[in-house]
Coordinates of C-alpha atoms in Angstrom, one line a residue:
M1 CA 5.4 -1.4 38.1
T2 CA 4.0 0.6 41.1
D3 CA 4.2 -1.0 44.6
I4 CA 1.5 -0.9 47.1
T5 CA 1.2 -1.7 50.9
I6 CA -0.9 -4.7 51.8
A7 CA -1.6 -5.4 55.6
I8 CA -3.5 -8.2 57.5
Q9 CA -5.6 -6.7 60.2
D10 CA -3.8 -7.3 63.4
G11 CA -0.8 -9.0 61.3
N12 CA 2.0 -8.5 58.9
E13 CA 2.6 -5.9 56.4
A14 CA 4.5 -5.9 53.1
S15 CA 5.2 -4.2 50.0
M16 CA 3.8 -5.8 46.9
P17 CA 3.4 -5.1 43.2
A18 CA -0.2 -3.2 42.2
G19 CA -2.3 -5.8 40.5
C20 CA -1.4 -8.7 42.9
T21 CA -4.4 -10.9 43.9
V22 CA -5.6 -11.6 47.4
Q23 CA -4.2 -15.0 47.2
D24 CA -0.6 -13.5 46.6
A25 CA -1.0 -11.2 49.7
V26 CA -2.5 -13.9 51.7
S27 CA 0.5 -16.4 50.7
E28 CA 3.2 -13.6 51.6
L29 CA 1.6 -12.5 54.9
M30 CA -0.1 -15.2 56.7
S31 CA 1.3 -18.6 58.2
N32 CA 0.5 -22.0 56.6
K33 CA -2.0 -22.6 59.4
Q34 CA -3.9 -19.3 58.9
R35 CA -4.0 -19.7 55.0
K36 CA -5.6 -23.0 55.3
R37 CA -8.7 -21.5 57.3
T38 CA -9.0 -18.5 55.2
V39 CA -11.4 -18.6 52.4
A40 CA -11.8 -14.9 51.5
V41 CA -11.2 -11.5 53.1
F42 CA -13.0 -8.1 54.1
H43 CA -11.6 -5.0 52.1
N44 CA -13.2 -1.7 52.9
G45 CA -16.7 -3.3 53.6
E46 CA -16.6 -5.5 50.6
V47 CA -15.9 -9.5 50.5
L48 CA -13.1 -10.4 48.0
D49 CA -12.3 -13.8 47.0
M50 CA -8.6 -14.9 46.5
S51 CA -8.7 -14.2 42.9
A52 CA -9.5 -10.5 43.4
Q53 CA -6.8 -8.0 42.3
L54 CA -5.4 -5.4 44.4
Q55 CA -4.5 -2.0 43.0
E56 CA -4.0 0.3 46.0
D57 CA -2.9 0.0 49.5
A58 CA -5.2 -2.2 51.6
I59 CA -6.0 -3.7 54.9
L60 CA -7.4 -7.2 54.4
T61 CA -9.3 -8.7 57.2
P62 CA -9.3 -12.4 56.9
I63 CA -12.9 -14.4 56.4
Q64 CA -12.3 -17.8 58.1
I65 CA -13.9 -21.2 57.9
G66 CA -15.6 -20.8 61.4
S67 CA -17.3 -17.6 60.6
E68 CA -20.6 -16.8 59.3
E69 CA -19.3 -15.2 56.3
G70 CA -16.9 -18.1 55.5
L71 CA -20.2 -20.3 55.5
A72 CA -21.9 -18.0 53.3
V73 CA -19.0 -18.2 50.7
L74 CA -18.8 -22.0 50.9
R75 CA -22.5 -22.4 50.4
H76 CA -22.6 -20.0 47.5
S77 CA -20.0 -21.8 45.8
T78 CA -21.7 -25.1 46.5
A79 CA -24.8 -23.8 44.9
H80 CA -22.9 -23.1 41.6
V81 CA -21.6 -26.8 41.8
M82 CA -24.9 -28.2 42.4
A83 CA -26.0 -26.1 39.2
E84 CA -22.9 -27.4 37.4
A85 CA -23.8 -31.0 38.5
V86 CA -27.5 -30.6 37.5
R87 CA -26.4 -29.3 33.9
A88 CA -24.1 -32.2 33.4
L89 CA -26.7 -34.7 34.4
Y90 CA -29.7 -33.4 32.6
G91 CA -28.4 -31.4 29.8
D92 CA -29.6 -28.2 27.9
D93 CA -33.0 -29.0 28.8
V94 CA -32.6 -27.5 32.3
K95 CA -32.3 -23.6 32.5
V96 CA -30.8 -22.1 35.5
A97 CA -32.2 -19.1 37.2
I98 CA -30.6 -17.8 40.8
G99 CA -28.6 -19.7 43.3
P100 CA -27.7 -17.9 46.4
S101 CA -26.6 -18.5 50.1
I102 CA -29.4 -18.3 52.6
E103 CA -29.2 -18.5 56.4
D104 CA -28.8 -22.2 56.8
G105 CA -27.7 -23.2 53.5
F106 CA -28.4 -22.6 49.8
Y107 CA -30.8 -23.1 46.9
Y108 CA -30.9 -22.8 43.2
D109 CA -33.8 -22.4 40.9
F110 CA -34.1 -24.5 37.8
D111 CA -36.6 -24.6 34.6
R112 CA -37.1 -28.4 34.1
K113 CA -40.3 -29.9 32.8
E114 CA -39.6 -33.3 34.7
P115 CA -39.8 -32.9 38.4
F116 CA -36.9 -33.5 40.6
T117 CA -37.1 -36.6 42.7
P118 CA -35.2 -38.1 45.9
D119 CA -33.5 -40.3 43.2
D120 CA -32.3 -37.4 41.4
F121 CA -30.7 -36.1 44.4
E122 CA -28.6 -39.2 45.0
K123 CA -27.3 -38.6 41.2
I124 CA -26.8 -35.1 41.6
E125 CA -25.0 -35.5 45.1
A126 CA -22.7 -38.1 43.6
K127 CA -21.9 -35.9 40.5
M128 CA -21.1 -32.7 43.1
T129 CA -18.8 -35.1 44.9
E130 CA -16.9 -35.8 41.7
I131 CA -16.8 -32.1 40.8
A132 CA -15.5 -31.1 44.4
R133 CA -12.8 -33.7 44.2
S134 CA -11.6 -32.3 40.8
A135 CA -10.5 -29.1 42.4
Q136 CA -11.9 -26.8 39.6
S137 CA -10.8 -23.2 40.3
F138 CA -13.6 -20.6 40.4
V139 CA -12.6 -18.2 37.9
R140 CA -13.9 -14.7 37.8
T141 CA -14.3 -12.3 34.5
E142 CA -15.8 -9.0 33.8
V143 CA -17.4 -8.7 30.3
P144 CA -19.5 -6.2 28.6
A145 CA -23.1 -6.6 29.6
A146 CA -23.9 -6.7 25.7
D147 CA -21.6 -9.6 25.2
A148 CA -22.9 -11.6 28.4
I149 CA -26.6 -11.0 26.9
K150 CA -25.4 -12.3 23.8
R151 CA -23.7 -15.3 25.0
F152 CA -26.4 -16.3 27.5
A153 CA -29.2 -15.8 24.9
A154 CA -27.3 -18.0 22.4
E155 CA -27.4 -20.7 25.3
G156 CA -31.1 -20.2 25.9
E157 CA -30.7 -18.9 29.2
K158 CA -33.4 -16.4 29.3
Y159 CA -33.4 -15.8 33.0
K160 CA -29.8 -14.6 32.9
V161 CA -30.6 -12.4 30.0
E162 CA -33.5 -10.9 31.9
L163 CA -31.4 -10.3 34.9
I164 CA -28.7 -8.5 33.1
E165 CA -31.2 -6.3 31.1
D166 CA -32.7 -5.3 34.4
L167 CA -29.5 -4.5 36.1
G168 CA -28.7 -1.7 33.5
V169 CA -25.0 -1.8 33.9
D170 CA -22.3 -1.6 31.3
T171 CA -20.2 -4.3 32.7
V172 CA -21.2 -7.6 34.5
S173 CA -19.2 -10.3 36.3
L174 CA -19.2 -14.1 35.3
Y175 CA -17.8 -16.9 37.3
Q176 CA -16.8 -20.3 35.8
Q177 CA -15.7 -23.4 37.2
G178 CA -15.2 -26.4 34.9
E179 CA -18.0 -26.2 32.2
F180 CA -20.3 -24.1 34.1
T181 CA -20.6 -20.5 33.7
D182 CA -23.0 -18.2 35.8
L183 CA -23.7 -14.5 36.1
C184 CA -22.6 -13.8 39.6
R185 CA -21.1 -11.1 41.8
G186 CA -19.3 -13.7 44.0
P187 CA -17.2 -14.1 46.0
H188 CA -16.4 -17.8 45.9
L189 CA -13.8 -20.3 47.3
P190 CA -10.4 -20.8 45.7
N191 CA -11.6 -24.0 44.2
T192 CA -14.0 -26.7 44.6
S193 CA -11.9 -29.0 46.8
W194 CA -13.1 -27.0 49.8
I195 CA -16.4 -28.5 49.3
N196 CA -16.7 -32.0 51.3
A197 CA -19.6 -31.8 53.4
F198 CA -22.9 -31.1 51.7
K199 CA -26.5 -32.4 51.8
L200 CA -29.5 -31.8 49.3
L201 CA -32.7 -31.2 51.3
R202 CA -35.7 -30.9 49.5
V203 CA -37.2 -29.3 46.4
A204 CA -40.1 -26.7 46.2
G205 CA -42.0 -24.7 43.6
A206 CA -41.0 -21.0 43.4
Y207 CA -42.3 -18.5 41.0
W208 CA -39.6 -16.7 39.0
R209 CA -38.9 -13.5 40.9
G210 CA -41.6 -14.1 43.3
D211 CA -44.3 -13.3 40.8
E212 CA -47.2 -15.7 40.9
K213 CA -48.0 -14.5 37.0
R214 CA -44.5 -15.9 35.9
E215 CA -43.0 -19.2 35.4
M216 CA -43.1 -21.7 38.0
L217 CA -39.4 -23.1 38.8
Q218 CA -38.0 -25.9 40.9
R219 CA -36.0 -24.7 43.8
I220 CA -33.6 -27.2 45.2
Y221 CA -32.7 -26.7 48.8
G222 CA -29.2 -27.7 50.3
T223 CA -26.9 -27.0 52.9
A224 CA -23.1 -27.3 53.2
F225 CA -20.4 -27.1 56.1
F226 CA -16.7 -27.1 56.1
D227 CA -16.8 -30.6 58.0
K228 CA -18.8 -33.6 58.2
K229 CA -19.4 -33.3 61.8
A230 CA -21.1 -29.7 61.7
L231 CA -23.2 -31.3 58.8
K232 CA -24.3 -34.2 60.8
K233 CA -25.1 -32.2 63.8
H234 CA -27.3 -29.6 61.4
L235 CA -28.9 -32.7 59.9
N236 CA -30.0 -34.1 63.3
A237 CA -31.2 -30.7 64.3
I238 CA -33.4 -30.6 61.1
E239 CA -34.8 -34.0 61.9
E240 CA -35.6 -32.8 65.3
A241 CA -37.2 -29.8 64.0
K242 CA -39.4 -32.0 62.0
K243 CA -40.7 -33.8 65.1
R244 CA -41.3 -30.6 66.6
D245 CA -43.3 -29.0 63.5
H246 CA -46.2 -27.2 65.2
R247 CA -48.5 -28.2 62.1
K248 CA -47.8 -31.9 62.9
L249 CA -48.1 -31.7 66.5
G250 CA -51.1 -29.2 66.4
K251 CA -52.9 -31.9 64.5
E252 CA -51.7 -34.7 66.7
L253 CA -52.6 -32.8 69.9
E254 CA -56.0 -31.4 68.4
L255 CA -55.3 -27.9 69.1
F256 CA -56.0 -26.2 65.6
T257 CA -57.0 -27.0 62.2
M258 CA -57.4 -25.3 58.6
Q259 CA -59.7 -26.2 56.0
D260 CA -59.7 -25.0 52.3
E261 CA -63.5 -24.9 52.3
I262 CA -63.0 -22.0 54.9
G263 CA -60.0 -20.4 53.4
P264 CA -56.1 -20.7 53.3
G265 CA -54.4 -19.0 56.3
L266 CA -57.6 -19.0 58.5
I267 CA -57.2 -20.9 62.0
L268 CA -59.9 -22.9 63.4
W269 CA -59.0 -23.5 67.1
Q270 CA -60.3 -26.7 68.6
P271 CA -61.2 -27.2 72.2
K272 CA -57.8 -27.8 73.5
G273 CA -56.1 -25.1 71.5
A274 CA -58.6 -22.7 72.3
L275 CA -58.1 -23.5 76.0
L276 CA -54.2 -23.1 75.5
R277 CA -54.8 -19.8 73.8
K278 CA -57.2 -18.7 76.7
L279 CA -54.7 -19.4 79.5
I280 CA -52.2 -17.3 77.4
E281 CA -54.4 -14.4 77.2
D282 CA -55.6 -14.5 80.9
Y283 CA -51.9 -14.4 81.9
W284 CA -51.2 -11.6 79.4
K285 CA -54.1 -9.6 80.5
D286 CA -53.2 -10.1 84.2
A287 CA -49.4 -9.2 83.4
H288 CA -50.6 -5.9 81.8
Y289 CA -53.1 -4.8 84.3
R290 CA -50.3 -5.4 87.1
N291 CA -48.4 -3.0 84.9
D292 CA -50.7 -0.4 84.8
Y293 CA -52.2 -1.0 81.4
E294 CA -56.0 -0.6 80.4
L295 CA -57.8 -3.0 78.2
L296 CA -59.4 -2.1 75.0
Y297 CA -61.7 -3.6 72.5
T298 CA -62.2 -2.4 69.1
P299 CA -64.1 -3.5 65.8
H300 CA -62.8 -5.6 63.0
I301 CA -63.8 -3.0 60.2
A302 CA -64.0 0.5 59.6
R303 CA -64.7 3.2 57.0
Q304 CA -62.3 3.3 54.2
D305 CA -61.7 7.0 54.9
L306 CA -60.0 6.0 58.3
W307 CA -57.4 4.1 56.3
K308 CA -56.9 7.0 54.1
T309 CA -56.2 9.3 56.9
S310 CA -53.9 6.7 58.7
G311 CA -51.9 6.3 55.5
H312 CA -52.3 2.7 55.4
L313 CA -54.0 2.8 52.0
D314 CA -51.0 4.6 50.7
F315 CA -48.4 2.5 52.4
Y316 CA -50.0 -1.0 53.1
G317 CA -52.8 -1.1 50.6
E318 CA -51.7 -4.2 49.0
N319 CA -51.5 -6.1 52.1
M320 CA -55.3 -5.0 52.8
Y321 CA -58.3 -6.6 51.6
S322 CA -60.8 -5.3 49.2
P323 CA -63.5 -2.7 50.5
M324 CA -67.4 -3.8 51.1
D325 CA -70.2 -1.6 50.4
I326 CA -72.3 -0.9 53.6
D327 CA -75.2 1.5 53.1
D328 CA -73.2 3.0 50.1
V329 CA -70.1 3.5 52.2
A330 CA -67.0 1.7 51.6
Y331 CA -65.5 -0.2 54.6
Q332 CA -62.5 -2.5 55.2
L333 CA -61.0 -5.2 57.3
K334 CA -58.4 -3.7 59.6
P335 CA -55.1 -4.5 59.1
M336 CA -54.0 -2.6 62.3
N337 CA -55.3 -1.7 65.6
C338 CA -53.7 1.7 66.0
P339 CA -56.3 4.1 64.4
F340 CA -58.8 2.7 66.8
H341 CA -57.0 3.3 69.8
I342 CA -56.5 6.9 68.4
G343 CA -60.1 7.0 68.2
V344 CA -60.7 6.3 71.8
Y345 CA -58.2 9.0 72.5
S346 CA -59.9 11.4 70.7
S347 CA -63.3 10.8 72.1
R348 CA -62.6 13.7 74.5
K349 CA -59.9 16.2 75.4
R350 CA -56.9 14.9 77.0
S351 CA -54.5 16.6 79.8
Y352 CA -50.8 16.1 80.6
R353 CA -52.1 14.9 83.9
E354 CA -53.4 11.6 82.4
F355 CA -50.1 10.7 80.8
P356 CA -48.7 8.2 80.3
I357 CA -51.8 6.5 78.9
R358 CA -51.2 3.0 78.2
W359 CA -54.1 0.9 76.4
C360 CA -53.6 -2.6 75.3
E361 CA -56.0 -5.1 73.1
L362 CA -55.7 -8.7 71.9
G363 CA -57.0 -7.1 68.5
T364 CA -57.6 -9.4 65.6
V365 CA -56.5 -8.0 62.1
Y366 CA -56.5 -9.1 58.7
R367 CA -53.6 -9.0 56.1
Y368 CA -53.4 -10.4 52.7
E369 CA -50.5 -13.1 52.3
R370 CA -49.6 -14.9 49.2
A371 CA -51.0 -18.6 49.1
G372 CA -47.1 -19.8 48.7
A373 CA -46.2 -17.7 51.8
L374 CA -48.9 -19.2 54.2
H375 CA -47.2 -21.4 56.8
G376 CA -49.4 -23.1 59.5
L377 CA -49.5 -20.6 62.7
L378 CA -46.5 -19.0 61.7
R379 CA -47.9 -16.9 58.5
V380 CA -51.6 -16.5 58.4
R381 CA -54.2 -14.3 56.8
G382 CA -56.3 -13.5 60.0
F383 CA -54.5 -13.0 63.3
T384 CA -54.5 -11.6 67.0
Q385 CA -51.9 -9.1 67.8
D386 CA -50.9 -8.6 71.3
D387 CA -51.1 -5.0 70.6
A388 CA -50.6 -1.9 73.0
H389 CA -50.4 1.9 72.4
I390 CA -48.7 4.3 74.7
F391 CA -49.5 8.1 74.6
C392 CA -46.8 9.9 76.4
M393 CA -44.9 13.3 76.7
P394 CA -41.5 13.6 75.3
E395 CA -39.9 13.7 78.8
Q396 CA -41.6 10.5 79.6
L397 CA -40.5 8.4 76.7
E398 CA -37.3 7.0 78.0
D399 CA -39.2 5.5 81.2
E400 CA -41.8 4.2 79.0
I401 CA -39.5 2.4 76.8
F402 CA -37.6 1.0 79.8
N403 CA -40.9 -0.3 81.3
I404 CA -42.0 -1.9 78.0
L405 CA -38.6 -3.9 78.0
D406 CA -39.1 -4.8 81.6
L407 CA -42.6 -6.4 80.9
N408 CA -41.5 -7.8 77.5
L409 CA -38.5 -9.8 79.1
E410 CA -40.8 -10.7 82.0
I411 CA -43.3 -12.3 79.6
L412 CA -40.8 -13.9 77.5
K413 CA -39.0 -15.7 80.5
T414 CA -42.4 -16.6 82.0
F415 CA -42.9 -18.7 78.5
G416 CA -39.2 -20.2 78.8
F417 CA -37.5 -17.8 76.4
D418 CA -34.3 -16.2 77.9
Q419 CA -32.2 -16.2 75.0
Y420 CA -32.6 -13.3 72.3
E421 CA -31.0 -11.1 69.7
I422 CA -32.1 -7.3 70.0
Y423 CA -31.9 -4.8 67.1
L424 CA -32.2 -1.1 67.2
S425 CA -33.2 0.2 64.0
T426 CA -32.6 3.7 63.0
R427 CA -33.9 6.3 60.6
P428 CA -34.6 5.1 56.9
D429 CA -33.9 7.3 53.6
K430 CA -37.7 7.8 53.4
S431 CA -39.3 9.1 56.7
V432 CA -41.4 11.5 58.3
G433 CA -40.9 13.9 61.4
T434 CA -38.2 16.3 62.4
D435 CA -34.6 15.5 62.9
E436 CA -35.1 16.6 66.7
N437 CA -37.9 13.9 67.1
W438 CA -35.8 11.2 65.6
E439 CA -32.6 12.1 67.5
Q440 CA -34.5 12.2 70.7
S441 CA -36.6 8.9 70.3
T442 CA -33.7 7.0 69.0
E443 CA -31.5 8.1 72.0
A444 CA -34.4 7.2 74.3
L445 CA -34.6 3.7 72.7
K446 CA -30.9 3.4 73.0
L447 CA -30.5 4.5 76.7
A448 CA -33.5 2.3 77.9
L449 CA -31.5 -0.7 76.3
E450 CA -28.2 0.4 77.8
K451 CA -29.9 1.0 81.3
K452 CA -31.5 -2.5 81.3
G453 CA -27.8 -3.9 80.5
L454 CA -29.1 -5.4 77.1
E455 CA -26.4 -6.2 74.4
Y456 CA -28.1 -5.0 71.0
K457 CA -27.0 -4.6 67.5
L458 CA -27.5 -1.3 65.3
D459 CA -29.6 -1.9 62.2
P460 CA -28.9 1.3 60.4
G461 CA -31.8 2.7 58.2
E462 CA -34.0 -0.3 58.9
G463 CA -36.6 1.8 61.3
V464 CA -40.1 2.1 59.9
F465 CA -41.0 5.3 57.8
Y466 CA -42.6 7.0 61.1
G467 CA -39.9 6.3 63.7
P468 CA -37.1 4.1 65.2
K469 CA -37.7 0.7 66.8
I470 CA -36.5 -2.0 68.8
D471 CA -36.8 -5.6 67.6
I472 CA -36.5 -8.8 69.7
K473 CA -35.8 -12.2 68.4
I474 CA -36.3 -15.0 70.6
K475 CA -34.3 -18.4 70.4
D476 CA -35.8 -21.6 70.9
Q477 CA -34.6 -25.0 72.0
L478 CA -33.0 -25.7 68.7
G479 CA -31.2 -22.4 68.7
R480 CA -33.5 -21.0 66.1
S481 CA -34.3 -17.3 65.8
W482 CA -37.9 -16.1 65.6
Q483 CA -38.9 -12.4 65.3
C484 CA -41.1 -11.7 68.3
S485 CA -41.3 -8.4 70.1
T486 CA -41.2 -4.9 68.2
I487 CA -41.2 -1.5 70.1
Q488 CA -41.7 1.4 67.7
V489 CA -41.9 5.2 68.1
D490 CA -44.4 7.0 66.0
F491 CA -44.6 10.8 65.1
N492 CA -46.8 10.0 61.9
L493 CA -50.3 9.1 63.3
P494 CA -50.4 11.8 66.0
E495 CA -49.8 14.3 63.3
R496 CA -52.2 12.7 60.8
F497 CA -55.1 12.5 63.2
E498 CA -54.1 16.0 64.8
M499 CA -53.9 14.2 68.4
K500 CA -53.7 16.9 71.0
Y501 CA -53.2 17.4 74.8
T502 CA -53.4 20.3 77.1
G503 CA -49.9 20.6 78.7
A504 CA -48.9 22.2 81.9
D505 CA -48.7 25.6 80.2
N506 CA -52.1 25.5 79.2
S507 CA -51.2 25.1 75.5
E508 CA -52.0 22.3 73.0
H509 CA -49.1 19.9 72.3
Q510 CA -49.0 16.7 70.1
P511 CA -48.2 13.5 72.1
I512 CA -45.6 10.9 71.3
M513 CA -47.2 7.4 70.3
I514 CA -45.5 4.1 71.1
H515 CA -46.7 0.9 69.2
R516 CA -45.5 -2.5 70.7
A517 CA -46.3 -6.0 70.5
L518 CA -44.5 -8.4 73.0
M519 CA -45.5 -11.6 71.4
G520 CA -46.2 -10.4 67.9
S521 CA -49.2 -12.5 67.3
L522 CA -50.9 -15.2 69.3
E523 CA -50.9 -17.6 66.4
R524 CA -47.4 -17.2 65.4
F525 CA -46.4 -17.2 69.4
I526 CA -48.2 -20.3 69.8
G527 CA -46.7 -21.9 66.8
V528 CA -43.4 -20.9 68.2
L529 CA -44.3 -22.5 71.8
I530 CA -45.4 -25.5 70.2
E531 CA -42.0 -26.1 68.6
H532 CA -40.0 -24.7 71.5
Y533 CA -41.6 -27.3 73.9
A534 CA -42.2 -30.2 71.3
G535 CA -45.8 -30.0 72.5
V536 CA -44.7 -30.8 76.0
F537 CA -46.0 -27.6 77.7
P538 CA -45.3 -26.8 81.4
L539 CA -48.0 -27.4 83.7
W540 CA -49.5 -23.9 84.2
F541 CA -50.6 -23.6 80.3
A542 CA -50.8 -27.3 79.4
P543 CA -54.7 -27.5 78.0
V544 CA -55.1 -30.7 79.8
Q545 CA -53.2 -31.2 83.1
A546 CA -54.1 -34.5 84.2
R547 CA -56.1 -37.7 82.8
I548 CA -57.8 -40.2 85.2
M549 CA -57.8 -43.8 84.0
N550 CA -59.1 -46.8 85.7
I551 CA -57.7 -50.3 85.9
T552 CA -61.1 -52.1 85.8
D553 CA -64.9 -51.1 85.7
D554 CA -65.0 -51.5 89.3
Q555 CA -63.4 -48.2 89.7
A556 CA -65.3 -46.0 87.3
E557 CA -67.7 -44.6 89.9
Y558 CA -64.8 -43.5 91.9
C559 CA -63.0 -42.0 89.0
E560 CA -66.2 -40.0 88.3
E561 CA -66.0 -38.8 92.0
V562 CA -62.3 -37.8 91.4
Y563 CA -62.8 -36.1 88.1
K564 CA -65.6 -33.8 89.6
K565 CA -63.8 -32.9 92.7
L566 CA -60.7 -31.9 90.7
R567 CA -62.8 -30.2 88.0
K568 CA -64.4 -28.0 90.8
A569 CA -60.9 -27.2 92.2
G570 CA -60.2 -25.7 88.8
M571 CA -58.0 -28.4 87.4
R572 CA -58.1 -29.0 83.4
I573 CA -58.7 -32.7 83.6
E574 CA -59.9 -35.6 81.4
K575 CA -60.9 -39.2 82.2
D576 CA -60.4 -42.4 80.3
L577 CA -62.8 -45.1 81.5
R578 CA -62.7 -47.1 78.5
N579 CA -62.6 -51.0 78.5
E580 CA -58.8 -51.1 77.5
K581 CA -55.6 -52.4 79.0
L582 CA -54.0 -50.1 81.5
N583 CA -50.6 -49.7 79.5
Y584 CA -52.6 -48.9 76.4
K585 CA -54.2 -45.8 78.2
I586 CA -50.9 -44.9 79.6
R587 CA -49.3 -44.7 76.2
E588 CA -51.9 -42.7 74.7
A589 CA -51.7 -40.2 77.6
Q590 CA -48.0 -39.8 77.0
M591 CA -48.5 -39.4 73.4
A592 CA -50.8 -36.7 74.1
K593 CA -48.1 -35.3 76.3
I594 CA -50.5 -34.6 79.3
P595 CA -48.5 -33.9 82.3
Y596 CA -49.9 -36.1 84.8
M597 CA -51.8 -39.6 84.9
L598 CA -54.1 -40.4 87.8
I599 CA -54.2 -44.4 88.0
I600 CA -57.0 -45.8 89.9
G601 CA -57.5 -49.4 91.1
D602 CA -58.9 -51.0 93.9
K603 CA -56.2 -50.0 96.4
E604 CA -56.7 -46.3 95.4
K605 CA -60.5 -46.5 95.7
E606 CA -60.3 -48.1 99.2
S607 CA -57.6 -45.6 100.5
N608 CA -59.5 -42.4 98.7
T609 CA -56.4 -41.6 96.9
V610 CA -54.7 -41.6 93.4
T611 CA -51.3 -43.0 92.0
V612 CA -49.7 -40.2 90.2
R613 CA -47.7 -41.0 87.0
L614 CA -45.5 -38.3 85.2
R615 CA -45.6 -38.1 81.4
D616 CA -41.9 -39.0 81.3
G617 CA -42.9 -42.5 83.0
K618 CA -41.8 -41.7 86.4
N619 CA -44.4 -42.4 89.4
I620 CA -44.6 -40.4 92.5
A621 CA -46.0 -41.4 95.9
D622 CA -50.0 -41.9 96.1
M623 CA -51.8 -38.8 97.2
Q624 CA -55.0 -37.8 98.6
I625 CA -57.1 -35.9 95.9
E626 CA -57.1 -32.8 98.0
D627 CA -53.2 -32.9 98.2
F628 CA -52.7 -33.4 94.3
A629 CA -55.1 -30.5 93.7
D630 CA -52.8 -28.2 96.0
K631 CA -49.6 -29.5 94.4
V632 CA -50.9 -28.5 90.9
T633 CA -52.2 -25.3 92.1
K634 CA -48.7 -24.5 93.7
E635 CA -46.9 -25.6 90.5
C636 CA -49.0 -23.4 88.2
I637 CA -48.6 -20.3 90.5
E638 CA -44.6 -21.1 90.4
G639 CA -44.7 -21.4 86.6
R640 CA -46.5 -18.0 85.9
G641 CA -44.1 -16.4 88.3
I642 CA -46.8 -14.9 90.3

C-alpha cells in the first residue's frame, strides 16, 4: 500500500497509508487535548469531517469547537438530529426538505399537514437528547444519483428527488445517523455525542425553494453550542432582542404604523416618528453641507425609456413596479435616484474646473419585495435612501473615497456606532468596463481604507457588475451586524448616458461616478437605531426631550407658562396635566422613555423653578427654567458633535 505524508498545520507530520481517514491522521498527529477540541479539518480550502479518506499528501488545518466553522459543523449536525427526531416521532407522514446551518443556528423544512406547536418542541428536544446520548456515528456514503433517486422516490421523499435531479450529477453523497438518511454534502461531527447544548426556537412558514407558487413548508429554527453556558448567553440575547424589537417599540412609542388597507411594506410615520426622522434628516443635511455637498430633489417617477437607458429594466426589472400610462407614454416608479442626478449633470456642459461635483438627496424609491420578506422598517417597499453621487476625474478618485469614509464614520459615530466590519468587493465574473478602470478603482478603494487605518476583508468577485465597492456592516449593542453603508465606483452609467466633461486639454472625457449611501435608508437605519438604543434615544434626537407634570391642579397655570417658554426656546416638550397621581404620571413618562421629567408642585411654582427627574429614576437639583433650557441645548450640541 502506498504511503502518503500527512501534516497538521504548524504541528506534527507523519507517513501514513493512502486511504487513511482524517480521524486516523488526527489520532496519530494530535495530542489528546487537541483531539477533544477538533471537529473537522480544512484541506485545500475544503472542510472535511473525520470520516473523510485521504489519498494523497495533505496539510490539515484543525477546525476546533471555538471557531465559527466548528459551530457551523455542530449546527448542521444538530439539524440532522432534529430531522431524525421528527421522523421518529411523527413517522412517514412528515417529508423532509433541507436543513442547513445558518448564522446563529440552523433550520429544517418539513412537509406536514398538522402544524408544529410548542408542545411538539418539547417532545422533539427530548428525542434529540436521546439521540445525542446514543453517540450515533455520522456515516458518509457516495452513491450513483440514479440509485439515490430510486431510494428517495420509494420513501416518498419527493423534495430529495427534485434536488438530485436538479443537481445533474452522476454521484451524490448521503449521510446516515441511526435510522435517518439524508442527501447532504457534509461535513458532520464524528458522532451525535458532541451535541449537548441546543434549543428549538420557533416555527415559520417557508415556500419550497423560496417560490410562492410552490408548497408551503414548516421551517423549524433552532440553535446549538458546544456548551450550555454559551447557549444560555445566546438565549438571553434573544430575549433581549425581543424586548428591543423595533416593531414592538415603534408601536409602544407611537413612532410608526403599517396598515393592510394602505399596503404591506409602506410606512406611516406618526408625529413622534416624523419628528425623529426630521431630526436625523436635519443632521444629515447639515453634515453634508459642511462637507461641501449640494442638495438635490428629484421626482418619484420617470419615463420608462430612462430605465431602459440606465439598464435597470434589464438588470433590475423584477424589483420594479409595473409601468403606468400617462398621456400614452409609459412611466415607472423609481427604484434608484442615480439617473435623475445624471439628468441634472447633463443639463449643461461641464468643465474639469467644476470637479469634484458632490450631490446628495434624501430620495424616496420604490422596490418590489415579496410579502414574506417584509419586516417592519428593515425590509419595506417604499423607502428613502440617504443617497449621494460624486462625479470626478480619475486622479481625484482616491481622495474622494477617503473623504466619503471620513464623513461615513463621523455620521455613524455620532449615532453611537463605532464597531463595524468592512468589506472590499472586487470584480465579478460578469462585469462592464476595462481592466484598467477596474484596477484603478479597486486600488483607490483599497488605498483609502489603508490610509484611514481601517481593517477590511476582501470579498472576491462580489462587486457590482459596474464597479468595485466598499460595504460597512455596523454592530449594535447586542453585537448583531447590520448592512448599512456602501460606496460603489461606476463606469457603466457614465457610458450609458454618454456623460462628458471638458478637460484641461480642451477635449471631452468621461467622468467617474461614485454611488454612496451612508445610512442605507432612513427606514432601515431608524429601525436599527430603535433596537440599538432599545428606544432610549440620546437627548439630541429624542422626539420628546421632556414632559412637564403637575402635582395638583393648583400648578396647572404655571405648568402652561413653563411649557410655552421651553417650547419657544426650541425644546421638544409635552405636558401631562391630568388629574392622576404623580407616581402614575412618572411611570408613564418612563415607559415612554422620555429623557427628562419636569415635576412642578407649590414649591417650584413659588420659586419659579422645576424639579428635574431623569428617565432612570434619578433626580437632579431644582433648576431655573432658563438654566434647564441651556442645559438641554448644550447636551444636544455635544451629542451632535458640533
